[in-house]
Short mmCIF file of C-alpha atoms in Angstrom, two decimals:
data_model
loop_
_atom_site.label_atom_id
_atom_site.label_comp_id
_atom_site.label_asym_id
_atom_site.label_seq_id
_atom_site.Cartn_x
_atom_site.Cartn_y
_atom_site.Cartn_z
CA MET P 126 39.75 -46.20 155.97
CA TRP P 127 38.13 -49.60 156.31
CA SER P 128 37.04 -49.65 152.68
CA PHE P 129 40.62 -48.94 151.59
CA LEU P 130 41.85 -51.74 153.83
CA SER P 131 39.29 -54.20 152.50
CA ASN P 132 40.16 -53.23 148.91
CA SER P 133 43.84 -53.85 149.53
CA VAL P 134 43.05 -57.22 151.10
CA ALA P 135 40.91 -58.08 148.05
CA LEU P 136 43.79 -57.14 145.75
CA TYR P 137 46.16 -59.26 147.83
CA GLU P 138 43.79 -62.20 147.54
CA LEU P 139 43.51 -61.63 143.80
CA PHE P 140 47.25 -61.55 143.09
CA SER P 141 48.54 -63.91 145.75
CA VAL P 142 49.57 -67.41 144.77
CA THR P 143 49.08 -68.98 148.17
CA PHE P 144 45.67 -67.45 149.00
CA GLU P 145 43.27 -70.30 148.17
CA THR P 146 45.32 -71.20 145.11
CA SER P 147 47.43 -74.30 144.96
CA TYR P 148 50.82 -74.34 143.34
CA LEU P 149 49.62 -77.09 141.03
CA SER P 150 46.92 -74.90 139.50
CA PHE P 151 49.42 -72.04 139.22
CA LEU P 152 51.84 -74.36 137.41
CA LEU P 153 49.11 -75.66 135.11
CA ASP P 154 48.11 -72.09 134.25
CA TRP P 155 51.70 -71.29 133.28
CA ILE P 156 52.01 -74.44 131.19
CA ALA P 157 48.78 -73.59 129.34
CA PHE P 158 50.01 -70.02 128.85
CA LEU P 159 53.31 -71.23 127.35
CA ILE P 160 51.64 -73.77 125.06
CA LEU P 161 49.12 -71.23 123.78
CA GLY P 162 51.87 -68.63 123.39
CA TYR P 163 53.96 -71.04 121.34
CA PHE P 164 50.96 -71.88 119.16
CA GLN P 165 50.12 -68.21 118.66
CA TRP P 166 53.63 -66.99 117.81
CA PHE P 167 54.93 -69.90 115.74
CA LYS P 168 51.80 -71.38 114.14
CA LEU P 169 48.96 -68.88 114.00
CA LEU P 170 50.75 -65.60 113.28
CA PRO P 171 52.89 -66.92 110.38
CA TYR P 172 49.71 -68.38 108.87
CA ILE P 173 47.89 -65.04 109.16
CA ILE P 174 50.89 -63.10 107.81
CA GLY P 175 51.15 -65.49 104.87
CA LYS P 176 47.47 -65.05 104.09
CA LEU P 177 47.79 -61.25 104.23
CA ARG P 178 50.82 -61.29 101.94
CA LYS P 179 49.01 -63.47 99.40
CA ASP P 180 46.01 -61.15 99.43
CA ARG P 181 47.97 -57.91 99.06
CA LEU P 182 50.91 -58.92 96.88
CA PRO P 183 50.18 -60.94 93.75
CA GLY P 184 53.86 -61.88 93.60
CA SER P 185 55.74 -63.29 90.67
CA ASP P 186 52.76 -64.06 88.39
CA GLN P 187 52.26 -60.35 87.83
CA GLY P 188 55.22 -60.15 85.41
CA LYS P 189 54.24 -63.22 83.36
#
């Protein structure tokens, strides 16, 4: 029983915002997450998709 209780306390400490975690660090984590998410979805993925399309589909120069 005590091991279950200590595990649940450890999980609470892990997922709690106020347990030894300041709101400033929580806010900075979210800001970093949003900036990296924006970079991934709107900069990196279109670049990768464009590269894959160029490699697989020759495009309009095939008919010339």
